[in-house]
PDB file of C-alpha atoms in Angstrom:
ATOM      1  CA  UNK A1046      45.950 -49.080 -50.540  1.00 44.00           C
ATOM      2  CA  UNK A1047      44.557 -45.764 -49.482  1.00 44.00           C
ATOM      3  CA  UNK A1048      43.529 -44.979 -53.076  1.00 45.00           C
ATOM      4  CA  UNK A1049      41.686 -48.265 -53.258  1.00 45.00           C
ATOM      5  CA  UNK A1050      39.998 -47.749 -49.898  1.00 44.00           C
ATOM      6  CA  UNK A1051      38.847 -44.232 -51.224  1.00 45.00           C
ATOM      7  CA  UNK A1052      37.472 -45.861 -54.501  1.00 46.00           C
ATOM      8  CA  UNK A1053      35.566 -48.243 -52.376  1.00 47.00           C
ATOM      9  CA  UNK A1054      34.108 -45.569 -50.197  1.00 44.00           C
ATOM     10  CA  UNK A1055      33.175 -43.570 -53.232  1.00 44.00           C
ATOM     11  CA  UNK A1056      31.378 -46.713 -54.919  1.00 45.00           C
ATOM     12  CA  UNK A1057      29.526 -47.490 -51.518  1.00 45.00           C
ATOM     13  CA  UNK A1058      28.470 -43.513 -51.321  1.00 44.00           C
ATOM     14  CA  UNK A1059      27.230 -43.658 -54.834  1.00 45.00           C
ATOM     15  CA  UNK A1060      25.160 -46.667 -54.310  1.00 44.00           C
ATOM     16  CA  UNK A1061      23.718 -45.170 -51.155  1.00 42.00           C
ATOM     17  CA  UNK A1062      22.600 -42.280 -53.037  1.00 47.00           C
ATOM     18  CA  UNK A1063      21.287 -44.447 -55.885  1.00 46.00           C
ATOM     19  CA  UNK A1064      19.085 -46.235 -53.158  1.00 42.00           C
ATOM     20  CA  UNK A1065      17.843 -42.975 -51.847  1.00 44.00           C
ATOM     21  CA  UNK A1066      16.844 -42.030 -55.494  1.00 46.00           C
ATOM     22  CA  UNK A1067      14.790 -44.941 -55.514  1.00 36.00           C
ATOM     23  CA  UNK A1068      13.123 -44.643 -52.297  1.00 39.00           C
ATOM     24  CA  UNK A1069       9.603 -44.252 -52.043  1.00 38.00           C
ATOM     25  CA  UNK A1070       8.130 -46.493 -55.150  1.00 38.00           C
ATOM     26  CA  UNK A1071       9.150 -48.549 -57.726  1.00 42.00           C
ATOM     27  CA  UNK A1072      10.569 -46.868 -60.977  1.00 47.00           C
ATOM     28  CA  UNK A1073       8.206 -46.108 -63.788  1.00 50.00           C
ATOM     29  CA  UNK A1074       8.862 -47.536 -67.051  1.00 47.00           C
ATOM     30  CA  UNK A1075      10.259 -44.648 -69.283  1.00 53.00           C
ATOM     31  CA  UNK A1076       9.249 -45.119 -72.839  1.00 58.00           C
ATOM     32  CA  UNK A1077       9.801 -43.379 -76.039  1.00 60.00           C
ATOM     33  CA  UNK A1078       7.854 -44.082 -79.255  1.00 68.00           C
ATOM     34  CA  UNK A1079      10.540 -44.111 -81.992  1.00 68.00           C
ATOM     35  CA  UNK A1080       8.012 -44.818 -84.695  1.00 78.00           C
ATOM     36  CA  UNK A1081       6.030 -41.557 -83.855  1.00 84.00           C
ATOM     37  CA  UNK A1082       6.374 -38.984 -86.617  1.00 88.00           C
ATOM     38  CA  UNK A1083       8.779 -35.933 -86.279  1.00 89.00           C
ATOM     39  CA  UNK A1084       7.078 -32.775 -86.267  1.00 91.00           C
ATOM     40  CA  UNK A1085       8.906 -29.376 -86.803  1.00 92.00           C
ATOM     41  CA  UNK A1086       7.488 -25.743 -86.018  1.00 94.00           C
ATOM     42  CA  UNK A1087       9.442 -22.470 -86.540  1.00 94.00           C
ATOM     43  CA  UNK A1088       8.690 -18.646 -86.508  1.00 95.00           C
ATOM     44  CA  UNK A1089      10.737 -18.425 -89.758  1.00 94.00           C
ATOM     45  CA  UNK A1090      13.423 -20.171 -91.984  1.00 91.00           C
ATOM     46  CA  UNK A1091      16.137 -19.290 -94.168  1.00 91.00           C
ATOM     47  CA  UNK A1092      17.799 -21.571 -96.820  1.00 85.00           C
ATOM     48  CA  UNK A1093      21.497 -20.495 -97.705  1.00 81.00           C
ATOM     49  CA  UNK A1094      22.000 -22.315-101.200  1.00 75.00           C
ATOM     50  CA  UNK A1095      25.856 -21.430-101.334  1.00 77.00           C
ATOM     51  CA  UNK A1096      26.531 -23.329 -97.977  1.00 76.00           C
ATOM     52  CA  UNK A1097      23.629 -25.800 -98.255  1.00 77.00           C
ATOM     53  CA  UNK A1098      22.181 -24.969 -94.938  1.00 84.00           C
ATOM     54  CA  UNK A1099      18.967 -24.350 -93.103  1.00 88.00           C
ATOM     55  CA  UNK A1100      18.419 -21.684 -90.381  1.00 92.00           C
ATOM     56  CA  UNK A1101      15.459 -21.838 -88.207  1.00 94.00           C
ATOM     57  CA  UNK A1102      14.235 -19.281 -85.603  1.00 96.00           C
ATOM     58  CA  UNK A1103      12.176 -19.867 -82.604  1.00 96.00           C
ATOM     59  CA  UNK A1104      12.058 -23.627 -83.476  1.00 96.00           C
ATOM     60  CA  UNK A1105      10.387 -26.735 -81.921  1.00 96.00           C
ATOM     61  CA  UNK A1106      11.088 -30.307 -82.898  1.00 93.00           C
ATOM     62  CA  UNK A1107       9.044 -32.869 -81.400  1.00 91.00           C
ATOM     63  CA  UNK A1108       8.756 -36.812 -81.688  1.00 89.00           C
ATOM     64  CA  UNK A1109       6.438 -38.650 -79.127  1.00 88.00           C
ATOM     65  CA  UNK A1110       7.260 -37.406 -75.694  1.00 86.00           C
ATOM     66  CA  UNK A1111      10.622 -35.915 -76.731  1.00 90.00           C
ATOM     67  CA  UNK A1112      10.656 -32.085 -77.549  1.00 93.00           C
ATOM     68  CA  UNK A1113      13.533 -29.756 -78.440  1.00 95.00           C
ATOM     69  CA  UNK A1114      13.066 -26.075 -78.453  1.00 96.00           C
ATOM     70  CA  UNK A1115      15.507 -23.194 -79.118  1.00 97.00           C
ATOM     71  CA  UNK A1116      15.608 -19.612 -80.271  1.00 97.00           C
ATOM     72  CA  UNK A1117      17.688 -20.862 -83.332  1.00 96.00           C
ATOM     73  CA  UNK A1118      18.784 -23.919 -85.081  1.00 95.00           C
ATOM     74  CA  UNK A1119      20.721 -24.890 -88.102  1.00 92.00           C
ATOM     75  CA  UNK A1120      21.146 -28.026 -90.094  1.00 88.00           C
ATOM     76  CA  UNK A1121      22.475 -29.122 -93.471  1.00 78.00           C
ATOM     77  CA  UNK A1122      19.395 -30.497 -94.750  1.00 72.00           C
ATOM     78  CA  UNK A1123      15.694 -30.923 -93.917  1.00 72.00           C
ATOM     79  CA  UNK A1124      15.865 -34.847 -93.291  1.00 75.00           C
ATOM     80  CA  UNK A1125      16.203 -36.860 -90.154  1.00 82.00           C
ATOM     81  CA  UNK A1126      17.659 -39.902 -91.577  1.00 80.00           C
ATOM     82  CA  UNK A1127      21.198 -39.491 -90.575  1.00 83.00           C
ATOM     83  CA  UNK A1128      21.762 -35.753 -89.567  1.00 86.00           C
ATOM     84  CA  UNK A1129      22.961 -33.519 -86.829  1.00 89.00           C
ATOM     85  CA  UNK A1130      21.240 -30.292 -85.788  1.00 93.00           C
ATOM     86  CA  UNK A1131      22.727 -27.584 -83.800  1.00 95.00           C
ATOM     87  CA  UNK A1132      20.537 -25.635 -81.468  1.00 96.00           C
ATOM     88  CA  UNK A1133      21.230 -22.499 -79.322  1.00 95.00           C
ATOM     89  CA  UNK A1134      19.720 -19.673 -77.334  1.00 94.00           C
ATOM     90  CA  UNK A1135      17.636 -20.949 -74.301  1.00 94.00           C
ATOM     91  CA  UNK A1136      17.631 -24.533 -75.386  1.00 95.00           C
ATOM     92  CA  UNK A1137      14.901 -26.733 -73.581  1.00 95.00           C
ATOM     93  CA  UNK A1138      14.720 -30.546 -74.160  1.00 94.00           C
ATOM     94  CA  UNK A1139      11.728 -32.341 -72.744  1.00 92.00           C
ATOM     95  CA  UNK A1140      12.406 -36.157 -72.049  1.00 85.00           C
ATOM     96  CA  UNK A1141      10.014 -38.681 -70.464  1.00 76.00           C
ATOM     97  CA  UNK A1142       9.359 -37.425 -67.007  1.00 77.00           C
ATOM     98  CA  UNK A1143      12.170 -34.887 -67.091  1.00 86.00           C
ATOM     99  CA  UNK A1144      13.920 -31.719 -68.686  1.00 92.00           C
ATOM    100  CA  UNK A1145      17.213 -30.508 -69.829  1.00 94.00           C
ATOM    101  CA  UNK A1146      18.226 -26.812 -70.433  1.00 95.00           C
ATOM    102  CA  UNK A1147      21.487 -25.106 -71.897  1.00 94.00           C
ATOM    103  CA  UNK A1148      22.784 -22.600 -73.888  1.00 94.00           C
ATOM    104  CA  UNK A1149      23.773 -24.920 -76.823  1.00 95.00           C
ATOM    105  CA  UNK A1150      22.860 -28.395 -77.709  1.00 95.00           C
ATOM    106  CA  UNK A1151      23.615 -30.762 -80.566  1.00 94.00           C
ATOM    107  CA  UNK A1152      21.051 -33.165 -81.483  1.00 92.00           C
ATOM    108  CA  UNK A1153      21.580 -36.392 -83.513  1.00 91.00           C
ATOM    109  CA  UNK A1154      18.913 -38.188 -85.504  1.00 88.00           C
ATOM    110  CA  UNK A1155      19.493 -41.875 -86.706  1.00 86.00           C
ATOM    111  CA  UNK A1156      16.757 -43.793 -88.770  1.00 85.00           C
ATOM    112  CA  UNK A1157      14.360 -40.999 -88.606  1.00 85.00           C
ATOM    113  CA  UNK A1158      14.291 -40.794 -84.866  1.00 85.00           C
ATOM    114  CA  UNK A1159      16.077 -38.637 -82.223  1.00 87.00           C
ATOM    115  CA  UNK A1160      18.720 -40.804 -80.845  1.00 89.00           C
ATOM    116  CA  UNK A1161      21.010 -38.513 -78.813  1.00 91.00           C
ATOM    117  CA  UNK A1162      21.346 -35.000 -77.499  1.00 92.00           C
ATOM    118  CA  UNK A1163      24.372 -33.326 -75.959  1.00 94.00           C
ATOM    119  CA  UNK A1164      23.762 -29.995 -74.188  1.00 94.00           C
ATOM    120  CA  UNK A1165      26.327 -27.380 -73.014  1.00 93.00           C
ATOM    121  CA  UNK A1166      26.033 -24.414 -71.066  1.00 86.00           C
ATOM    122  CA  UNK A1167      27.075 -22.501 -68.070  1.00 83.00           C
ATOM    123  CA  UNK A1168      26.038 -24.886 -66.764  1.00 90.00           C
ATOM    124  CA  UNK A1169      23.710 -27.397 -68.508  1.00 94.00           C
ATOM    125  CA  UNK A1170      20.982 -28.540 -66.262  1.00 94.00           C
ATOM    126  CA  UNK A1171      18.618 -31.533 -65.849  1.00 92.00           C
ATOM    127  CA  UNK A1172      15.666 -32.319 -63.773  1.00 92.00           C
ATOM    128  CA  UNK A1173      13.251 -35.173 -63.161  1.00 88.00           C
ATOM    129  CA  UNK A1174      10.323 -35.552 -60.725  1.00 85.00           C
ATOM    130  CA  UNK A1175      10.844 -38.659 -58.674  1.00 81.00           C
ATOM    131  CA  UNK A1176       8.097 -41.325 -57.721  1.00 79.00           C
ATOM    132  CA  UNK A1177       7.945 -39.762 -54.126  1.00 78.00           C
ATOM    133  CA  UNK A1178       7.178 -36.288 -55.453  1.00 80.00           C
ATOM    134  CA  UNK A1179      10.812 -34.893 -54.640  1.00 83.00           C
ATOM    135  CA  UNK A1180      12.618 -33.171 -57.640  1.00 87.00           C
ATOM    136  CA  UNK A1181      16.109 -34.646 -58.719  1.00 87.00           C
ATOM    137  CA  UNK A1182      18.200 -31.987 -60.388  1.00 91.00           C
ATOM    138  CA  UNK A1183      21.528 -32.080 -61.841  1.00 92.00           C
ATOM    139  CA  UNK A1184      24.166 -29.551 -63.499  1.00 93.00           C
ATOM    140  CA  UNK A1185      27.417 -30.145 -65.375  1.00 94.00           C
ATOM    141  CA  UNK A1186      29.488 -28.609 -68.099  1.00 94.00           C
ATOM    142  CA  UNK A1187      28.070 -30.947 -70.394  1.00 94.00           C
ATOM    143  CA  UNK A1188      25.065 -33.478 -70.246  1.00 94.00           C
ATOM    144  CA  UNK A1189      24.704 -36.276 -72.620  1.00 94.00           C
ATOM    145  CA  UNK A1190      21.259 -37.800 -73.224  1.00 92.00           C
ATOM    146  CA  UNK A1191      21.119 -41.128 -74.710  1.00 91.00           C
ATOM    147  CA  UNK A1192      17.495 -41.792 -75.896  1.00 88.00           C
ATOM    148  CA  UNK A1193      17.520 -45.496 -76.500  1.00 86.00           C
ATOM    149  CA  UNK A1194      19.504 -46.297 -73.175  1.00 88.00           C
ATOM    150  CA  UNK A1195      17.252 -43.647 -71.225  1.00 87.00           C
ATOM    151  CA  UNK A1196      20.445 -42.414 -69.382  1.00 89.00           C
ATOM    152  CA  UNK A1197      21.770 -38.892 -68.719  1.00 90.00           C
ATOM    153  CA  UNK A1198      25.785 -38.432 -68.323  1.00 92.00           C
ATOM    154  CA  UNK A1199      26.725 -35.333 -66.567  1.00 92.00           C
ATOM    155  CA  UNK A1200      30.429 -34.426 -67.392  1.00 91.00           C
ATOM    156  CA  UNK A1201      32.663 -31.848 -65.838  1.00 90.00           C
ATOM    157  CA  UNK A1202      32.113 -30.452 -62.544  1.00 89.00           C
ATOM    158  CA  UNK A1203      28.917 -32.501 -62.135  1.00 91.00           C
ATOM    159  CA  UNK A1204      26.414 -32.307 -59.346  1.00 92.00           C
ATOM    160  CA  UNK A1205      23.228 -34.238 -58.756  1.00 91.00           C
ATOM    161  CA  UNK A1206      20.644 -33.989 -55.860  1.00 90.00           C
ATOM    162  CA  UNK A1207      17.691 -35.981 -55.219  1.00 84.00           C
ATOM    163  CA  UNK A1208      15.800 -33.382 -53.175  1.00 80.00           C
ATOM    164  CA  UNK A1209      17.627 -33.992 -49.974  1.00 80.00           C
ATOM    165  CA  UNK A1210      21.211 -35.637 -50.594  1.00 86.00           C
ATOM    166  CA  UNK A1211      23.731 -34.487 -52.996  1.00 89.00           C
ATOM    167  CA  UNK A1212      26.644 -36.183 -55.040  1.00 90.00           C
ATOM    168  CA  UNK A1213      29.397 -34.473 -57.042  1.00 90.00           C
ATOM    169  CA  UNK A1214      32.122 -35.903 -59.354  1.00 88.00           C
ATOM    170  CA  UNK A1215      33.436 -35.095 -62.729  1.00 89.00           C
ATOM    171  CA  UNK A1216      31.294 -37.979 -64.249  1.00 89.00           C
ATOM    172  CA  UNK A1217      27.660 -38.972 -63.196  1.00 91.00           C
ATOM    173  CA  UNK A1218      25.639 -41.346 -65.081  1.00 91.00           C
ATOM    174  CA  UNK A1219      21.745 -40.972 -64.214  1.00 89.00           C
ATOM    175  CA  UNK A1220      19.285 -43.765 -65.377  1.00 87.00           C
ATOM    176  CA  UNK A1221      16.178 -42.101 -65.877  1.00 84.00           C
ATOM    177  CA  UNK A1222      13.980 -45.237 -65.706  1.00 80.00           C
ATOM    178  CA  UNK A1223      15.490 -46.908 -62.685  1.00 81.00           C
ATOM    179  CA  UNK A1224      16.046 -43.635 -61.052  1.00 78.00           C
ATOM    180  CA  UNK A1225      19.777 -44.648 -60.261  1.00 83.00           C
ATOM    181  CA  UNK A1226      23.057 -42.718 -60.388  1.00 84.00           C
ATOM    182  CA  UNK A1227      26.625 -44.272 -60.932  1.00 84.00           C
ATOM    183  CA  UNK A1228      29.621 -41.922 -60.064  1.00 83.00           C
ATOM    184  CA  UNK A1229      32.877 -42.118 -61.712  1.00 75.00           C
ATOM    185  CA  UNK A1230      31.858 -45.471 -63.090  1.00 72.00           C
ATOM    186  CA  UNK A1231      35.288 -46.229 -64.717  1.00 66.00           C
ATOM    187  CA  UNK A1232      37.208 -45.132 -61.626  1.00 62.00           C
ATOM    188  CA  UNK A1233      39.173 -42.854 -63.924  1.00 63.00           C
ATOM    189  CA  UNK A1234      38.424 -39.359 -62.514  1.00 62.00           C
ATOM    190  CA  UNK A1235      41.157 -38.212 -60.100  1.00 61.00           C
ATOM    191  CA  UNK A1236      38.755 -36.165 -58.043  1.00 64.00           C
ATOM    192  CA  UNK A1237      36.831 -39.150 -57.105  1.00 70.00           C
ATOM    193  CA  UNK A1238      33.337 -38.730 -55.774  1.00 76.00           C
ATOM    194  CA  UNK A1239      31.941 -36.549 -53.073  1.00 77.00           C
ATOM    195  CA  UNK A1240      28.843 -37.081 -51.055  1.00 78.00           C
ATOM    196  CA  UNK A1241      26.705 -35.049 -48.766  1.00 79.00           C
ATOM    197  CA  UNK A1242      23.944 -36.754 -46.727  1.00 76.00           C
ATOM    198  CA  UNK A1243      21.512 -34.330 -45.070  1.00 69.00           C
ATOM    199  CA  UNK A1244      19.454 -35.546 -42.100  1.00 67.00           C
ATOM    200  CA  UNK A1245      15.799 -35.695 -42.576  1.00 62.00           C
ATOM    201  CA  UNK A1246      14.063 -33.010 -40.946  1.00 60.00           C
ATOM    202  CA  UNK A1247      12.020 -34.417 -37.760  1.00 56.00           C
ATOM    203  CA  UNK A1248       8.414 -33.476 -37.550  1.00 54.00           C
ATOM    204  CA  UNK A1249       7.588 -31.734 -34.117  1.00 58.00           C
ATOM    205  CA  UNK A1250       5.993 -33.860 -31.635  1.00 56.00           C
ATOM    206  CA  UNK A1251       2.322 -33.374 -31.300  1.00 61.00           C
ATOM    207  CA  UNK A1252       1.748 -32.038 -27.729  1.00 63.00           C
ATOM    208  CA  UNK A1253      -0.402 -34.149 -25.422  1.00 58.00           C
ATOM    209  CA  UNK A1254      -3.866 -32.911 -24.798  1.00 64.00           C
ATOM    210  CA  UNK A1255      -4.497 -31.233 -21.337  1.00 66.00           C
ATOM    211  CA  UNK A1256      -5.888 -33.475 -18.598  1.00 64.00           C
ATOM    212  CA  UNK A1257      -9.580 -33.603 -18.524  1.00 66.00           C
ATOM    213  CA  UNK A1258     -11.127 -31.845 -15.359  1.00 65.00           C
ATOM    214  CA  UNK A1259     -12.818 -34.556 -13.239  1.00 62.00           C
ATOM    215  CA  UNK A1260     -16.575 -34.478 -13.300  1.00 60.00           C
ATOM    216  CA  UNK A1261     -18.302 -32.442 -10.468  1.00 58.00           C
TER     217      UNK A1261
END
């Protein structure tokens, strides 16, 4: 019974923070042009014929509003039909209205489009500017970005803040378009969910003007 009460409280708290992330204005429609061409820029490249691998240095891969930058990347061929690329060193991924950063990343291409990115670091980080101007920030051992679903899944010692309130758990799923978060969605993480609600700062009251002197 206690465990059921704990899970219910966790869901309610997560919903509260999800509403807080939505505060201020309707969410923007986050779109990605999957038909845009994929562009690749690099400072240098090496082709290993023996192992059939390509190595790029100081690379940037972009498609529409998506962009991946890193100090180094390796792939088994220069094609994006169905491939997996490994990036390392100062990895920066720009997504619609947000950014991910890490030490390592694996980016999956399907049907000539960026479909998924998994970033890992110590920790991997995510941020998005909210409608009301606040900055949503998150970190975890691993972050999975699903381009089609426009979701970011934070896994392992995950933390997310909307600029005022904070939520922690082993698994946090953030919807970029709706600016909502689901914590421990499958209710399988033993640690549950921890919420920190910080009170809003009250603006100091404007002092009343001094009384006017009576006319002589």
